Amino acid sequence: MAKDSIGQLNTCAKVRLHQLEPFLASAAENGVNVEQVLASIGIHDGMRGVTSSAMIDLIDYFRLQRGIGRTLDDFTSHLSERRLKYKTGTFLVSTIQEAQTLQDAINSTCDHYNMLHGDDYNSAIVREGLLYLTINDAEFPYRFKDSEELKLLVGDCLAIKTHCTLDSLTHGQASRALHHVRLKRKRNIDDSPQNSFWDVPVRYGGTAYELVYDFEEACAKVPEVRNVDFSADGVLTRVIAYLEARTEHQSSSSIQSRVLELILGGHVSQTTVAIELGMSVATLRRRLSEEGCTFRNLVTDVTLDQADRMLRRGHSVVQVSAALNYSDMRAFIRAYKKGRGQTPAAYLKSLKLENVENA
């Protein structure tokens, strides 16, 4: 049952927004501007828009996760009681880049997440010609232990995210090898429209989540893996870009949001972004102008958001300016002040005052 092409996956799957209500409410209580995060995916009524009938695209679920995770600097996007820092180990990056097969990528990914979480939630075994990637969240410290509906939704989407990540890393080999999927929930597709993503048999009622791949296909050589970022931000950006690239129909999102996704994915050249969107640079400029922005301003916004996150994590102004490739610290301070209306030092001072007030 190996797949012939990555285009067969259904990237138009949906998520019932009201199932995320405990997650969104808790994020708001912890300082996330949830109204802004919701507005970024087209929900402009804030929490009032989180109704039983509201549905969002699967890709927007991952955008919500990324927005909340960025604000809280939390690898788990506030889903775990244990807050984990956003980071990618250099050892993991080198290991993934050395992966020559899907099996290599699966083993490296399992090792990384087990090391990060400090427990063996992920495992891979070969049995009867199949490679089983198992995600066992039975003991995972979910923040929302009493919401079985939310835990099942998160688990379903984690299985999807894991497969998308592997398929992206192996240039489509994961989709060609995928044999079947097992989920923990009982069969009820109407209540879990996210699972229409799968175009292979889905089995229900498991004790853990399983992505099951044809072992022979999993051992086939894959092209070299490049540009690996296994921070939470990097993984979610990779998954979002993967889903964007495989959406069958023209995206209804604004040009601005589509450009932002490409910039976040590492495309900082206006020419490259125009090519990715299938238009000329002149057309890209015109379309962005119609939405009241410019390509340069979008790149600056992304860069300054990254600067804010680094400053919040304790990096010095010198370290941030070097990491973001400014010519020197003064150039970074000038750019920051122009974009934020205050210096990095003033921003850090405001953070200290906010922490004192909240203590």
Short mmCIF file of C-alpha atoms in Angstrom, two decimals:
data_model
loop_
_atom_site.label_atom_id
_atom_site.label_comp_id
_atom_site.label_asym_id
_atom_site.label_seq_id
_atom_site.Cartn_x
_atom_site.Cartn_y
_atom_site.Cartn_z
CA MET A 1 0.00 0.00 0.00
CA ALA A 2 2.92 2.35 -0.48
CA LYS A 3 1.97 5.77 -1.84
CA ASP A 4 2.96 6.92 -5.28
CA SER A 5 3.00 10.62 -4.53
CA ILE A 6 2.88 13.09 -1.69
CA GLY A 7 0.07 14.97 -3.40
CA GLN A 8 -2.47 12.33 -2.35
CA LEU A 9 -2.73 13.58 1.21
CA ASN A 10 -5.83 15.62 2.03
CA THR A 11 -4.56 18.97 3.26
CA CYS A 12 -8.07 20.45 3.50
CA ALA A 13 -8.83 18.74 6.81
CA LYS A 14 -10.59 20.83 9.48
CA VAL A 15 -10.49 21.24 13.26
CA ARG A 16 -13.49 22.08 15.46
CA LEU A 17 -12.39 25.31 17.12
CA HIS A 18 -14.52 24.93 20.26
CA GLN A 19 -12.51 21.83 21.22
CA LEU A 20 -9.52 24.17 21.73
CA GLU A 21 -11.37 26.49 24.12
CA PRO A 22 -9.61 25.31 27.35
CA PHE A 23 -6.24 25.65 25.60
CA LEU A 24 -7.00 29.17 24.33
CA ALA A 25 -8.48 30.35 27.65
CA SER A 26 -5.44 29.13 29.59
CA ALA A 27 -3.08 30.79 27.10
CA ALA A 28 -4.95 34.08 27.57
CA GLU A 29 -4.64 33.77 31.35
CA ASN A 30 -0.88 33.38 30.91
CA GLY A 31 -0.41 36.58 28.94
CA VAL A 32 -1.03 35.54 25.33
CA ASN A 33 -2.98 38.01 23.20
CA VAL A 34 -5.36 35.31 22.05
CA GLU A 35 -7.56 37.76 20.14
CA GLN A 36 -4.56 38.71 18.02
CA VAL A 37 -3.59 35.07 17.47
CA LEU A 38 -7.16 34.20 16.46
CA ALA A 39 -7.35 37.23 14.16
CA SER A 40 -4.24 35.99 12.37
CA ILE A 41 -6.23 32.95 11.17
CA GLY A 42 -9.37 34.91 10.33
CA ILE A 43 -11.32 34.68 13.62
CA HIS A 44 -11.96 38.37 14.36
CA ASP A 45 -14.45 38.03 17.25
CA GLY A 46 -11.85 36.76 19.71
CA MET A 47 -13.12 34.08 22.10
CA ARG A 48 -16.69 34.97 21.07
CA GLY A 49 -15.83 33.42 17.72
CA VAL A 50 -14.99 30.09 19.37
CA THR A 51 -18.43 28.54 18.84
CA SER A 52 -19.60 24.96 18.45
CA SER A 53 -20.04 25.49 14.71
CA ALA A 54 -16.71 27.23 14.04
CA MET A 55 -14.26 25.20 11.98
CA ILE A 56 -10.69 26.11 11.06
CA ASP A 57 -8.32 24.55 8.55
CA LEU A 58 -5.86 22.03 9.97
CA ILE A 59 -3.02 24.34 8.92
CA ASP A 60 -4.53 27.09 11.11
CA TYR A 61 -4.45 24.78 14.12
CA PHE A 62 -0.68 24.62 13.72
CA ARG A 63 -0.54 28.40 13.26
CA LEU A 64 -2.38 28.81 16.58
CA GLN A 65 0.09 26.48 18.26
CA ARG A 66 3.03 28.37 16.83
CA GLY A 67 1.67 31.78 17.86
CA ILE A 68 1.04 30.67 21.43
CA GLY A 69 4.34 28.83 21.69
CA ARG A 70 6.25 31.87 20.47
CA THR A 71 4.64 34.19 22.99
CA LEU A 72 5.23 31.84 25.93
CA ASP A 73 8.64 30.63 24.68
CA ASP A 74 7.37 27.09 25.23
CA PHE A 75 8.23 24.11 23.01
CA THR A 76 4.92 22.41 23.93
CA SER A 77 2.86 25.55 23.14
CA HIS A 78 1.39 25.44 26.68
CA LEU A 79 -0.03 21.92 26.22
CA SER A 80 2.27 20.37 28.83
CA GLU A 81 2.53 21.21 32.53
CA ARG A 82 6.31 21.16 32.03
CA ARG A 83 7.45 24.22 30.10
CA LEU A 84 10.22 23.40 27.64
CA LYS A 85 12.46 25.98 26.01
CA TYR A 86 12.51 26.50 22.25
CA LYS A 87 15.84 25.21 20.99
CA THR A 88 17.49 22.89 18.53
CA GLY A 89 20.55 20.94 19.64
CA THR A 90 23.47 20.97 17.22
CA PHE A 91 23.83 17.22 17.76
CA LEU A 92 20.27 16.60 16.58
CA VAL A 93 20.73 18.81 13.53
CA SER A 94 23.88 16.94 12.48
CA THR A 95 22.19 13.57 13.11
CA ILE A 96 19.12 14.44 11.04
CA GLN A 97 21.30 15.84 8.27
CA GLU A 98 23.19 12.55 8.17
CA ALA A 99 19.95 10.55 7.79
CA GLN A 100 20.07 8.49 4.61
CA THR A 101 16.67 6.80 4.93
CA LEU A 102 13.24 7.35 6.42
CA GLN A 103 14.15 4.83 9.12
CA ASP A 104 17.18 6.96 10.09
CA ALA A 105 14.99 10.07 10.30
CA ILE A 106 12.42 8.26 12.47
CA ASN A 107 15.06 6.96 14.89
CA SER A 108 16.71 10.39 15.20
CA THR A 109 13.37 12.11 15.73
CA CYS A 110 12.33 9.63 18.46
CA ASP A 111 15.68 10.05 20.25
CA HIS A 112 15.41 13.84 20.10
CA TYR A 113 11.90 14.09 21.54
CA ASN A 114 12.57 11.49 24.23
CA MET A 115 15.69 13.40 25.28
CA LEU A 116 13.84 16.71 25.24
CA HIS A 117 10.89 15.49 27.32
CA GLY A 118 12.97 13.28 29.60
CA ASP A 119 10.85 10.19 28.98
CA ASP A 120 10.36 7.44 26.38
CA TYR A 121 7.15 8.64 24.77
CA ASN A 122 8.36 7.70 21.26
CA SER A 123 9.66 4.40 19.94
CA ALA A 124 10.26 2.61 16.64
CA ILE A 125 10.24 -1.14 16.00
CA VAL A 126 10.20 -3.38 12.91
CA ARG A 127 7.71 -6.22 12.76
CA GLU A 128 6.52 -8.39 9.86
CA GLY A 129 7.81 -6.09 7.15
CA LEU A 130 6.44 -2.90 8.74
CA LEU A 131 8.13 -0.09 10.68
CA TYR A 132 5.99 1.09 13.61
CA LEU A 133 6.53 4.61 14.94
CA THR A 134 4.66 4.69 18.25
CA ILE A 135 3.75 7.84 20.20
CA ASN A 136 2.54 6.83 23.67
CA ASP A 137 1.13 9.83 25.52
CA ALA A 138 -0.51 7.84 28.36
CA GLU A 139 1.85 9.38 30.94
CA PHE A 140 2.40 12.71 29.20
CA PRO A 141 1.82 15.64 31.65
CA TYR A 142 -1.04 17.29 29.76
CA ARG A 143 -2.12 20.61 31.19
CA PHE A 144 -5.73 19.66 30.41
CA LYS A 145 -6.03 16.26 32.05
CA ASP A 146 -9.80 16.55 32.50
CA SER A 147 -10.54 17.33 28.86
CA GLU A 148 -10.47 14.00 27.04
CA GLU A 149 -11.81 15.69 23.91
CA LEU A 150 -8.89 18.13 23.81
CA LYS A 151 -6.29 15.43 24.56
CA LEU A 152 -7.57 13.29 21.68
CA LEU A 153 -7.54 16.26 19.31
CA VAL A 154 -3.98 17.15 20.31
CA GLY A 155 -2.89 13.52 19.89
CA ASP A 156 -4.48 13.25 16.45
CA CYS A 157 -2.77 16.46 15.32
CA LEU A 158 0.54 15.34 16.83
CA ALA A 159 0.44 12.22 14.66
CA ILE A 160 -0.26 14.41 11.62
CA LYS A 161 2.52 16.84 12.55
CA THR A 162 4.99 13.99 13.02
CA HIS A 163 4.19 12.50 9.62
CA CYS A 164 4.35 15.91 7.89
CA THR A 165 7.74 16.57 9.48
CA LEU A 166 9.11 13.21 8.38
CA ASP A 167 7.69 13.57 4.87
CA SER A 168 9.26 17.01 4.57
CA LEU A 169 12.63 15.76 5.80
CA THR A 170 12.61 12.76 3.43
CA HIS A 171 11.30 14.57 0.33
CA GLY A 172 8.05 12.59 0.20
CA GLN A 173 9.39 9.17 1.15
CA ALA A 174 7.27 9.02 4.31
CA SER A 175 4.07 9.38 2.28
CA ARG A 176 5.20 6.79 -0.22
CA ALA A 177 5.95 4.38 2.64
CA LEU A 178 2.89 5.07 4.84
CA HIS A 179 0.86 1.87 5.23
CA HIS A 180 -1.75 2.72 7.86
CA VAL A 181 -2.34 4.83 10.97
CA ARG A 182 -3.73 3.87 14.37
CA LEU A 183 -5.41 6.42 16.65
CA LYS A 184 -6.55 6.22 20.27
CA ARG A 185 -10.06 7.59 19.74
CA LYS A 186 -13.09 5.54 18.79
CA ARG A 187 -14.31 5.80 15.21
CA ASN A 188 -16.25 9.05 14.76
CA ILE A 189 -15.06 11.07 11.80
CA ASP A 190 -17.80 13.70 12.20
CA ASP A 191 -16.37 14.71 15.58
CA SER A 192 -12.75 14.57 14.39
CA PRO A 193 -12.62 16.13 10.91
CA GLN A 194 -8.85 16.60 11.31
CA ASN A 195 -8.45 12.90 10.58
CA SER A 196 -9.78 13.25 7.05
CA PHE A 197 -6.15 14.30 6.44
CA TRP A 198 -5.19 10.64 6.11
CA ASP A 199 -5.46 8.87 2.76
CA VAL A 200 -4.44 5.48 4.14
CA PRO A 201 -6.49 3.14 6.35
CA VAL A 202 -7.10 4.60 9.82
CA ARG A 203 -7.58 2.14 12.65
CA TYR A 204 -9.16 3.25 15.91
CA GLY A 205 -9.15 2.32 19.59
CA GLY A 206 -5.40 1.93 20.05
CA THR A 207 -3.55 2.27 23.35
CA ALA A 208 -1.11 4.66 21.61
CA TYR A 209 -0.72 6.50 18.30
CA GLU A 210 1.00 4.56 15.54
CA LEU A 211 2.36 5.64 12.18
CA VAL A 212 3.04 2.41 10.30
CA TYR A 213 5.40 2.45 7.32
CA ASP A 214 6.43 -0.19 4.80
CA PHE A 215 9.88 -1.24 6.01
CA GLU A 216 11.36 -1.76 2.55
CA GLU A 217 10.28 1.74 1.52
CA ALA A 218 11.57 3.12 4.82
CA CYS A 219 15.03 1.78 3.96
CA ALA A 220 15.19 3.45 0.53
CA LYS A 221 17.83 6.17 0.25
CA VAL A 222 16.57 9.74 0.41
CA PRO A 223 18.22 13.02 -0.69
CA GLU A 224 20.37 14.92 1.78
CA VAL A 225 18.44 16.81 4.45
CA ARG A 226 19.20 20.53 4.61
CA ASN A 227 18.08 23.58 6.60
CA VAL A 228 17.02 21.63 9.68
CA ASP A 229 15.53 23.60 12.58
CA PHE A 230 14.04 21.37 15.25
CA SER A 231 13.03 24.10 17.65
CA ALA A 232 9.25 24.19 18.16
CA ASP A 233 9.11 27.24 15.94
CA GLY A 234 11.18 25.51 13.27
CA VAL A 235 9.13 22.30 13.29
CA LEU A 236 5.78 24.10 13.16
CA THR A 237 7.02 26.43 10.42
CA ARG A 238 8.19 23.36 8.47
CA VAL A 239 4.80 21.67 8.90
CA ILE A 240 2.88 24.81 7.91
CA ALA A 241 5.04 25.28 4.81
CA TYR A 242 4.58 21.59 3.96
CA LEU A 243 0.78 21.87 4.18
CA GLU A 244 0.77 25.13 2.24
CA ALA A 245 2.77 23.54 -0.57
CA ARG A 246 0.38 20.59 -0.76
CA THR A 247 -2.93 22.43 -0.56
CA GLU A 248 -4.85 21.37 -3.64
CA HIS A 249 -6.75 24.62 -4.09
CA GLN A 250 -5.48 28.19 -4.25
CA SER A 251 -5.04 29.52 -0.74
CA SER A 252 -7.69 32.03 0.29
CA SER A 253 -5.32 33.69 2.75
CA SER A 254 -3.97 37.15 2.07
CA ILE A 255 -0.75 37.66 0.13
CA GLN A 256 0.69 39.20 3.29
CA SER A 257 0.08 36.05 5.35
CA ARG A 258 1.44 33.80 2.60
CA VAL A 259 4.57 35.96 2.28
CA LEU A 260 5.03 35.85 6.06
CA GLU A 261 4.93 32.05 6.00
CA LEU A 262 7.65 31.98 3.34
CA ILE A 263 9.80 34.49 5.24
CA LEU A 264 9.42 32.43 8.41
CA GLY A 265 10.47 29.41 6.38
CA GLY A 266 13.77 31.12 5.53
CA HIS A 267 12.93 32.84 2.22
CA VAL A 268 14.14 36.42 2.75
CA SER A 269 14.73 37.25 -0.91
CA GLN A 270 11.85 39.08 -2.58
CA THR A 271 12.67 37.36 -5.88
CA THR A 272 12.57 33.90 -4.30
CA VAL A 273 9.25 34.63 -2.58
CA ALA A 274 7.73 35.89 -5.84
CA ILE A 275 8.81 32.67 -7.60
CA GLU A 276 7.33 30.54 -4.78
CA LEU A 277 4.01 32.39 -5.18
CA GLY A 278 4.08 32.10 -8.97
CA MET A 279 4.16 35.81 -9.72
CA SER A 280 6.58 38.53 -10.77
CA VAL A 281 8.35 40.77 -8.25
CA ALA A 282 6.34 43.73 -9.60
CA THR A 283 3.06 41.87 -9.02
CA LEU A 284 4.17 40.85 -5.53
CA ARG A 285 4.97 44.48 -4.66
CA ARG A 286 1.62 45.64 -6.03
CA ARG A 287 -0.37 42.98 -4.16
CA LEU A 288 1.40 43.76 -0.89
CA SER A 289 0.84 47.49 -1.45
CA GLU A 290 -2.88 46.82 -1.89
CA GLU A 291 -2.83 45.20 1.56
CA GLY A 292 -0.96 48.19 3.04
CA CYS A 293 2.50 46.72 3.55
CA THR A 294 5.86 46.14 1.87
CA PHE A 295 8.16 43.14 1.63
CA ARG A 296 10.90 44.97 3.53
CA ASN A 297 8.53 45.79 6.39
CA LEU A 298 7.44 42.15 6.64
CA VAL A 299 11.07 40.97 6.83
CA THR A 300 11.75 43.63 9.47
CA ASP A 301 8.70 42.53 11.51
CA VAL A 302 9.85 38.90 11.46
CA THR A 303 13.40 39.91 12.41
CA LEU A 304 12.27 42.11 15.30
CA ASP A 305 9.90 39.42 16.58
CA GLN A 306 12.90 37.09 16.67
CA ALA A 307 14.89 39.80 18.47
CA ASP A 308 12.15 40.14 21.08
CA ARG A 309 12.15 36.39 21.73
CA MET A 310 15.94 36.32 22.11
CA LEU A 311 15.93 39.30 24.47
CA ARG A 312 13.20 37.67 26.58
CA ARG A 313 15.36 34.55 26.83
CA GLY A 314 18.26 36.53 28.29
CA HIS A 315 20.47 37.08 25.24
CA SER A 316 22.45 40.32 25.30
CA VAL A 317 21.99 43.08 22.72
CA VAL A 318 25.41 42.19 21.28
CA GLN A 319 24.43 38.52 20.92
CA VAL A 320 21.10 39.38 19.30
CA SER A 321 22.62 41.82 16.81
CA ALA A 322 25.23 39.23 15.79
CA ALA A 323 22.69 36.39 15.51
CA LEU A 324 20.45 38.51 13.28
CA ASN A 325 23.36 39.52 11.03
CA TYR A 326 23.42 43.25 11.74
CA SER A 327 26.69 44.96 10.84
CA ASP A 328 27.16 46.05 14.46
CA MET A 329 25.24 46.61 17.68
CA ARG A 330 24.47 50.27 16.85
CA ALA A 331 22.83 49.30 13.56
CA PHE A 332 20.63 46.80 15.41
CA ILE A 333 19.65 49.37 18.07
CA ARG A 334 18.71 51.90 15.36
CA ALA A 335 16.61 49.34 13.49
CA TYR A 336 14.95 48.15 16.69
CA LYS A 337 14.08 51.66 17.83
CA LYS A 338 12.69 52.52 14.40
CA GLY A 339 10.51 49.41 14.32
CA ARG A 340 9.49 49.22 17.97
CA GLY A 341 9.52 52.86 19.05
CA GLN A 342 11.94 52.14 21.89
CA THR A 343 15.46 50.79 22.35
CA PRO A 344 16.17 47.16 23.28
CA ALA A 345 17.28 48.39 26.72
CA ALA A 346 13.91 50.10 27.24
CA TYR A 347 12.12 46.93 26.16
CA LEU A 348 14.11 44.86 28.68
CA LYS A 349 13.34 47.40 31.41
CA SER A 350 9.62 47.16 30.66
CA LEU A 351 9.84 43.36 30.90
CA LYS A 352 11.48 43.59 34.34
CA LEU A 353 8.77 45.96 35.57
CA GLU A 354 6.08 43.64 34.22
CA ASN A 355 7.65 40.64 35.99
CA VAL A 356 7.78 42.58 39.27
CA GLU A 357 4.12 43.57 38.95
CA ASN A 358 3.09 39.99 38.23
CA ALA A 359 5.18 38.51 41.04
#
